[in-house]
PDB file of C-alpha atoms in Angstrom:
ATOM      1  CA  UNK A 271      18.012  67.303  46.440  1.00  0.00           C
ATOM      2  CA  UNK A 272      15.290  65.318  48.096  1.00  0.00           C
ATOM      3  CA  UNK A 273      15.105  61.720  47.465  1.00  0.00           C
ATOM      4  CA  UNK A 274      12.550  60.775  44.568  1.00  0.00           C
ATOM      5  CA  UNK A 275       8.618  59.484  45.497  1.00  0.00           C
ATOM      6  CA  UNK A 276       6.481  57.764  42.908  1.00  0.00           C
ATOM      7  CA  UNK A 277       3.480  60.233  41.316  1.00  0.00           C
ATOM      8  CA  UNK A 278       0.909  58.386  43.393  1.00  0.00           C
ATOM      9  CA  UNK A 279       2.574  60.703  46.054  1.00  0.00           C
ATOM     10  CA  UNK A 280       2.038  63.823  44.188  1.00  0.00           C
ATOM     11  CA  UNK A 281      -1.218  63.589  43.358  1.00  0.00           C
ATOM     12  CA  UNK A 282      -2.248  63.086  47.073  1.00  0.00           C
ATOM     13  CA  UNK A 283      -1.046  66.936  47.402  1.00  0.00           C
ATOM     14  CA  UNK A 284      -4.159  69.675  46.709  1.00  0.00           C
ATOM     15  CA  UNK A 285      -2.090  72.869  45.315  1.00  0.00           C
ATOM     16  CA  UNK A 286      -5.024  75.706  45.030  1.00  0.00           C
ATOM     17  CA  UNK A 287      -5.002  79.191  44.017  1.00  0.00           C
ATOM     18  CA  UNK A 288      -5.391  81.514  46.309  1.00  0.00           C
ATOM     19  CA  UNK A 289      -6.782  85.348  46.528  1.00  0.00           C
ATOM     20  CA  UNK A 290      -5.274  86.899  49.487  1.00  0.00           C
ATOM     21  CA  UNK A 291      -8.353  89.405  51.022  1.00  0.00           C
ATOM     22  CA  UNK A 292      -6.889  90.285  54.307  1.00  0.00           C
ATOM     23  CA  UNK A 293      -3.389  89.838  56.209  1.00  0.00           C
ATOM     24  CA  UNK A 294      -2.055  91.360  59.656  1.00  0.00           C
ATOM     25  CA  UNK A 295       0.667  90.696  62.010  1.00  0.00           C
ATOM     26  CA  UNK A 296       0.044  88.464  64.445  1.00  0.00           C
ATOM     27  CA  UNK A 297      -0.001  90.324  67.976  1.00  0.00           C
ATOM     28  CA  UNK A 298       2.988  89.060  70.321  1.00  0.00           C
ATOM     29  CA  UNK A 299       4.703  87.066  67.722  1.00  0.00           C
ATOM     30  CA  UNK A 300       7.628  88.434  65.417  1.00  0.00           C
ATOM     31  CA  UNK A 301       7.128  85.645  62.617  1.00  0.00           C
ATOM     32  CA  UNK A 302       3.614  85.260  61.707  1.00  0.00           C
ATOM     33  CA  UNK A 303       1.533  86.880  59.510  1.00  0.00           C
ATOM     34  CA  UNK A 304      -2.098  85.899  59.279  1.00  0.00           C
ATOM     35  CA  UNK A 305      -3.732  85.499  55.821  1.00  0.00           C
ATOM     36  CA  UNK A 306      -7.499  85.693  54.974  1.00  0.00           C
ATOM     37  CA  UNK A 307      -7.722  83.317  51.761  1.00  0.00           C
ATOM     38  CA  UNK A 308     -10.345  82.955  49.312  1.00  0.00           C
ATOM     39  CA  UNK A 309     -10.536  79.809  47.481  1.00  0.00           C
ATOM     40  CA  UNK A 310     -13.542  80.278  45.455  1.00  0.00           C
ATOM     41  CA  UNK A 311     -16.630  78.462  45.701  1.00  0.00           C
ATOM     42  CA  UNK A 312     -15.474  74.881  46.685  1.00  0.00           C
ATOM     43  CA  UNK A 313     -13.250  75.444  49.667  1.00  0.00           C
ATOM     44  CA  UNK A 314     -14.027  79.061  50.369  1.00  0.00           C
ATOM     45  CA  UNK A 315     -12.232  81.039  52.886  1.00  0.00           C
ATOM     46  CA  UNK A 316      -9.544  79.718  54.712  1.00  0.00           C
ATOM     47  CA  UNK A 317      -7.300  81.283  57.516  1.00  0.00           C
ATOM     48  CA  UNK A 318      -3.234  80.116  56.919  1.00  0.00           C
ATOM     49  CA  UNK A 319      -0.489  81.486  58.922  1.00  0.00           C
ATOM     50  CA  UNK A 320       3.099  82.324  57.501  1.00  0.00           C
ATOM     51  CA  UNK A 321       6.264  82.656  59.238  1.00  0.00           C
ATOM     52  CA  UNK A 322       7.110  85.744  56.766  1.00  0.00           C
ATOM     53  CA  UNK A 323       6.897  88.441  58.622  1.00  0.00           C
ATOM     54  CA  UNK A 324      10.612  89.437  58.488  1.00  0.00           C
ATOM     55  CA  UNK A 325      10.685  89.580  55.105  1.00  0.00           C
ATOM     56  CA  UNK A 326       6.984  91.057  54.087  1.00  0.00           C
ATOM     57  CA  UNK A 327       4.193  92.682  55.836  1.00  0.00           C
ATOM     58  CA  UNK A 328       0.718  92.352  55.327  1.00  0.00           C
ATOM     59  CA  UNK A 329       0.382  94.775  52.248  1.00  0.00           C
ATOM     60  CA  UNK A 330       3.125  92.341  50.823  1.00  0.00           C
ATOM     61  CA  UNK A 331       0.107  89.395  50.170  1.00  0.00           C
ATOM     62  CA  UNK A 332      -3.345  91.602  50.147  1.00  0.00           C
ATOM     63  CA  UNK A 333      -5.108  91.899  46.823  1.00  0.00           C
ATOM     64  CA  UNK A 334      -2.485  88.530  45.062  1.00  0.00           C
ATOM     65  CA  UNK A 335      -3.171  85.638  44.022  1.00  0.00           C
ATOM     66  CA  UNK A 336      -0.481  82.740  45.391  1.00  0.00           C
ATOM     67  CA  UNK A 337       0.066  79.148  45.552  1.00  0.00           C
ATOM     68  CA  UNK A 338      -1.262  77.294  48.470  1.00  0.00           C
ATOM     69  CA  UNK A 339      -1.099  73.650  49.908  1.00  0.00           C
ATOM     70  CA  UNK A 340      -5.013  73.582  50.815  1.00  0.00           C
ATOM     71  CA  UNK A 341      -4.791  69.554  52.385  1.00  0.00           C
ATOM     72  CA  UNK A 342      -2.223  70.010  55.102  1.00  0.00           C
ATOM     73  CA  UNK A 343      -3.043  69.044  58.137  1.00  0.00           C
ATOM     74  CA  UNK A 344      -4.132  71.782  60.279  1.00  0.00           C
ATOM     75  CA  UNK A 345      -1.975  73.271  62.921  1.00  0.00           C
ATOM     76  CA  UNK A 346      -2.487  75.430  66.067  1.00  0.00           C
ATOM     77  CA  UNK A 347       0.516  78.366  66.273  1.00  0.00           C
ATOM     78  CA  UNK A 348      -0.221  81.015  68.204  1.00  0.00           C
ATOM     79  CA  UNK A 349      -3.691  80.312  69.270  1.00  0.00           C
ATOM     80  CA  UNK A 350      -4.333  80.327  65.527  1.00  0.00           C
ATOM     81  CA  UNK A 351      -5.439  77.668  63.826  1.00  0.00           C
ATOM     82  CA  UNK A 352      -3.901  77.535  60.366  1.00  0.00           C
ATOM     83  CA  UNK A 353      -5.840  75.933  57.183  1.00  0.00           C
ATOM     84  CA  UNK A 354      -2.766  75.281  54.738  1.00  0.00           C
ATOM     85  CA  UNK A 355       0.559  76.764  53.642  1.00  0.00           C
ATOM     86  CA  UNK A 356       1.444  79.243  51.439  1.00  0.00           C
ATOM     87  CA  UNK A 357       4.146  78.113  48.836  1.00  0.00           C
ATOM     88  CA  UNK A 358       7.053  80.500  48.660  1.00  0.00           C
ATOM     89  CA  UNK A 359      10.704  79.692  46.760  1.00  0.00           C
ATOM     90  CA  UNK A 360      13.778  79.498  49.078  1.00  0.00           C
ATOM     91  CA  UNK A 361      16.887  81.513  47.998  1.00  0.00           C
ATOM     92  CA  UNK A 362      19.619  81.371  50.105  1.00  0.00           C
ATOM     93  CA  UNK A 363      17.342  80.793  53.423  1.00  0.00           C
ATOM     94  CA  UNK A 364      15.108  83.498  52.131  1.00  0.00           C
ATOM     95  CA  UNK A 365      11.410  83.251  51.342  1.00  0.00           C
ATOM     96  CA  UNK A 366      10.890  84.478  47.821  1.00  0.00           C
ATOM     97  CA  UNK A 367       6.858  85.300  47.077  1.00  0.00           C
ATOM     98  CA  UNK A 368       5.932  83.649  44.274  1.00  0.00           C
ATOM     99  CA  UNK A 369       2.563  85.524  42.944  1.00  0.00           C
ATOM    100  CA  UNK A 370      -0.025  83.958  40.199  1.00  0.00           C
ATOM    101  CA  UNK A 371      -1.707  85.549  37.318  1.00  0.00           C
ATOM    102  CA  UNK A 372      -4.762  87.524  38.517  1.00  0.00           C
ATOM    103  CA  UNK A 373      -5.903  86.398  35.223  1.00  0.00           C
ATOM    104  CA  UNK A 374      -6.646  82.473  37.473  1.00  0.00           C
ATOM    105  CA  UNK A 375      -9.709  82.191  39.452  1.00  0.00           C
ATOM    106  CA  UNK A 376      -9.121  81.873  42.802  1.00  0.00           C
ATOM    107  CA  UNK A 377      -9.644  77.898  43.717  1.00  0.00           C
ATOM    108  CA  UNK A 378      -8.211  76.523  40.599  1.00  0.00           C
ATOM    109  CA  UNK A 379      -6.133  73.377  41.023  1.00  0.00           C
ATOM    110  CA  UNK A 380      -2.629  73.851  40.236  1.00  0.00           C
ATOM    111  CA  UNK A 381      -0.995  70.012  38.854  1.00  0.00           C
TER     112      UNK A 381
END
Protein backbone atom coordinates (compact mmCIF):
# COMPACT_ATOMS: atom_id res chain seq x y z
CA UNK A 1 0.00 0.00 0.00
CA UNK A 2 1.10 3.51 -0.76
CA UNK A 3 1.37 5.90 1.99
CA UNK A 4 -1.87 8.16 2.42
CA UNK A 5 -2.01 12.07 0.77
CA UNK A 6 -4.64 14.54 1.87
CA UNK A 7 -7.71 15.07 -0.95
CA UNK A 8 -6.22 18.41 -1.90
CA UNK A 9 -3.83 15.92 -3.72
CA UNK A 10 -6.49 14.14 -5.51
CA UNK A 11 -8.27 16.67 -6.83
CA UNK A 12 -5.12 18.15 -8.55
CA UNK A 13 -5.39 14.79 -10.79
CA UNK A 14 -7.75 15.32 -14.23
CA UNK A 15 -9.14 11.55 -14.81
CA UNK A 16 -11.09 11.92 -18.39
CA UNK A 17 -12.89 9.56 -20.48
CA UNK A 18 -11.52 8.59 -23.31
CA UNK A 19 -12.76 7.19 -26.94
CA UNK A 20 -9.96 5.35 -28.42
CA UNK A 21 -10.23 6.22 -32.58
CA UNK A 22 -6.98 4.87 -33.73
CA UNK A 23 -3.97 2.69 -32.22
CA UNK A 24 -0.78 1.04 -33.98
CA UNK A 25 2.43 -0.36 -32.93
CA UNK A 26 5.00 1.79 -32.66
CA UNK A 27 7.72 0.97 -35.46
CA UNK A 28 11.17 -0.25 -33.83
CA UNK A 29 9.89 -0.52 -30.37
CA UNK A 30 8.42 -3.85 -28.79
CA UNK A 31 6.42 -1.95 -25.91
CA UNK A 32 4.52 0.87 -27.23
CA UNK A 33 1.42 1.19 -28.67
CA UNK A 34 0.25 4.55 -29.90
CA UNK A 35 -3.34 5.71 -29.12
CA UNK A 36 -5.41 8.35 -31.03
CA UNK A 37 -7.80 9.74 -28.13
CA UNK A 38 -10.81 11.71 -28.34
CA UNK A 39 -11.74 13.70 -25.43
CA UNK A 40 -14.70 15.48 -26.63
CA UNK A 41 -15.05 19.02 -27.15
CA UNK A 42 -12.87 20.54 -24.31
CA UNK A 43 -9.56 18.79 -24.69
CA UNK A 44 -10.09 17.12 -28.02
CA UNK A 45 -7.71 14.73 -29.47
CA UNK A 46 -4.82 13.73 -27.75
CA UNK A 47 -1.92 11.30 -28.77
CA UNK A 48 -0.81 8.90 -25.41
CA UNK A 49 1.58 6.14 -25.67
CA UNK A 50 1.27 2.74 -23.69
CA UNK A 51 3.82 0.29 -22.87
CA UNK A 52 1.08 -2.58 -23.62
CA UNK A 53 2.01 -3.97 -26.44
CA UNK A 54 2.87 -7.45 -25.02
CA UNK A 55 -0.21 -7.93 -23.71
CA UNK A 56 -2.74 -6.17 -26.43
CA UNK A 57 -2.50 -4.93 -29.88
CA UNK A 58 -4.04 -2.13 -31.38
CA UNK A 59 -7.56 -3.74 -32.06
CA UNK A 60 -7.32 -4.40 -28.19
CA UNK A 61 -8.17 -0.28 -27.49
CA UNK A 62 -9.91 0.92 -31.01
CA UNK A 63 -13.59 1.74 -30.85
CA UNK A 64 -13.46 1.74 -26.24
CA UNK A 65 -13.90 4.02 -24.11
CA UNK A 66 -11.03 3.98 -21.07
CA UNK A 67 -9.79 5.90 -18.24
CA UNK A 68 -7.11 8.39 -18.83
CA UNK A 69 -4.83 10.75 -16.69
CA UNK A 70 -5.30 13.86 -19.20
CA UNK A 71 -2.78 16.44 -16.81
CA UNK A 72 0.43 14.47 -16.80
CA UNK A 73 3.16 16.01 -17.80
CA UNK A 74 4.05 15.29 -21.26
CA UNK A 75 6.79 12.95 -22.20
CA UNK A 76 8.93 12.26 -25.33
CA UNK A 77 9.38 8.11 -25.85
CA UNK A 78 10.21 7.16 -28.96
CA UNK A 79 10.20 10.35 -30.83
CA UNK A 80 6.58 10.46 -29.67
CA UNK A 81 5.34 12.84 -27.68
CA UNK A 82 2.75 11.41 -25.32
CA UNK A 83 -0.38 13.60 -23.95
CA UNK A 84 -1.41 11.45 -20.77
CA UNK A 85 -1.68 7.86 -19.53
CA UNK A 86 -4.01 5.37 -19.93
CA UNK A 87 -5.18 3.79 -16.54
CA UNK A 88 -4.98 0.03 -16.56
CA UNK A 89 -5.28 -2.40 -13.17
CA UNK A 90 -2.10 -4.38 -12.25
CA UNK A 91 -2.56 -8.14 -11.52
CA UNK A 92 0.30 -9.92 -10.75
CA UNK A 93 2.70 -7.49 -12.95
CA UNK A 94 0.10 -7.66 -15.63
CA UNK A 95 -1.79 -4.78 -17.20
CA UNK A 96 -5.47 -5.52 -16.95
CA UNK A 97 -7.70 -3.07 -19.50
CA UNK A 98 -10.13 -1.58 -17.68
CA UNK A 99 -12.94 -0.36 -20.38
CA UNK A 100 -15.90 2.34 -19.58
CA UNK A 101 -19.48 2.30 -20.50
CA UNK A 102 -19.91 3.47 -24.12
CA UNK A 103 -23.00 4.73 -22.61
CA UNK A 104 -20.21 8.04 -21.11
CA UNK A 105 -19.36 10.75 -23.42
CA UNK A 106 -16.04 10.84 -24.23
CA UNK A 107 -14.38 13.88 -22.02
CA UNK A 108 -16.39 13.37 -18.96
CA UNK A 109 -14.51 13.87 -15.70
CA UNK A 110 -14.18 10.82 -13.76
CA UNK A 111 -13.92 11.92 -9.51
Amino acid sequence: MKDTIPFTDFLKLDIRVGYVKEAENVQDSKKLVKLIVDFGEELGERTILTGMQQWYGPDDFVGKNFSFLVNLEPRNMAGIESQGMLMAADQDDVPMLIPVSSDIRPGTLIR
